[in-house]
């Protein structure tokens, strides 16, 4: 049996931009992606702490040390610059493996989105 568990999480980052006229996705500072073990194109659940919205899209890397967190395409309508988000990635794994698995959790500086 496979179960779907939290693989990675970036806890409490601030939206730096919302680009409605873009092909879609969330742009994440590549340093944050590395720290949270998220790869380009991976599905990301976005939980907007500010307004309660939840949505899914895929990750694309942004410039390192930029703190960029930009929602692109239709997802841009679900956020505003300055909103606080939690980004979660899940993985399917064998039940016994999942019981022992520890997710990668990342807690950047909420005011800059940079790693502490």
XYZ file of C-alpha atoms in Angstrom:
116
model
C 0.000 0.000 0.000
C 1.184 3.507 -0.804
C 0.313 6.487 1.372
C 0.610 10.191 0.568
C 2.627 12.046 3.226
C 4.240 15.456 3.661
C 7.668 15.395 1.990
C 8.627 19.066 2.215
C 7.347 22.261 3.768
C 8.305 25.925 3.625
C 6.613 27.507 6.626
C 5.428 31.120 6.532
C 6.838 33.029 3.573
C 5.619 36.377 2.321
C 4.233 36.814 -1.198
C 6.533 39.152 -3.122
C 4.545 39.226 -6.341
C 1.470 38.109 -8.276
C 1.760 37.954 -12.070
C -1.645 37.275 -13.611
C -0.427 37.317 -17.223
C 2.058 34.470 -16.928
C 1.746 30.820 -17.924
C 1.196 29.623 -14.352
C 3.071 28.249 -11.334
C 4.778 29.592 -8.226
C 8.246 31.087 -8.458
C 10.288 30.229 -5.353
C 13.789 31.452 -4.488
C 15.976 28.498 -5.520
C 17.782 28.575 -2.152
C 14.421 27.895 -0.466
C 13.642 25.121 -2.948
C 16.975 23.457 -2.164
C 16.541 23.867 1.590
C 13.072 22.298 1.439
C 14.063 19.557 -1.038
C 11.632 20.791 -3.718
C 12.490 20.289 -7.386
C 11.488 22.263 -10.448
C 8.071 21.201 -11.708
C 7.054 19.510 -8.469
C 3.443 19.958 -7.385
C 3.082 22.401 -4.493
C 0.064 22.962 -2.262
C -0.239 26.607 -1.269
C -2.002 27.491 1.974
C -2.653 31.222 2.284
C -2.573 32.001 6.004
C -3.781 35.544 5.342
C -7.039 34.752 3.529
C -7.585 30.998 3.949
C -7.248 30.116 0.242
C -5.778 26.745 -0.723
C -4.579 25.848 -4.192
C -2.093 23.692 -6.052
C 0.396 24.538 -8.777
C 3.987 23.622 -9.624
C 7.328 25.062 -8.558
C 9.718 27.013 -10.741
C 13.032 28.347 -9.413
C 13.540 32.036 -8.831
C 16.821 33.883 -8.371
C 18.900 32.730 -5.407
C 19.024 34.977 -2.342
C 16.111 37.007 -3.756
C 13.432 35.814 -1.333
C 11.079 35.671 -4.313
C 7.677 34.059 -3.804
C 5.534 34.962 -6.819
C 2.214 33.405 -7.787
C 1.769 33.303 -11.535
C -1.224 32.897 -13.844
C -4.675 32.277 -12.403
C -3.186 31.576 -8.949
C -2.256 35.269 -8.790
C -5.939 36.008 -8.109
C -5.747 33.988 -4.870
C -3.021 36.074 -3.208
C -1.933 39.641 -2.616
C 1.586 40.927 -2.189
C 2.435 40.620 1.500
C 0.176 37.589 2.179
C 1.738 34.869 4.322
C 1.874 31.370 2.802
C 2.748 27.841 3.803
C 4.046 25.712 0.903
C 3.635 21.929 1.189
C 4.810 19.104 -1.072
C 3.588 15.525 -0.655
C 5.066 12.193 -1.786
C 3.705 8.704 -2.184
C 5.653 6.048 -0.330
C 5.343 2.572 0.981
C 3.398 2.405 4.241
C 6.350 1.088 6.317
C 8.735 3.632 4.774
C 6.244 6.444 5.461
C 6.071 5.518 9.149
C 9.830 6.198 9.472
C 10.075 9.105 7.030
C 10.876 12.610 8.316
C 9.874 15.525 6.057
C 12.216 18.373 5.182
C 10.941 21.497 6.963
C 12.188 24.984 6.157
C 11.544 28.038 8.347
C 12.871 31.131 6.530
C 12.833 34.645 7.919
C 9.226 35.730 7.389
C 10.098 39.347 6.702
C 12.707 38.624 3.962
C 11.944 34.999 2.937
C 15.682 34.325 3.229
C 17.181 31.378 5.074
C 18.172 32.115 8.648
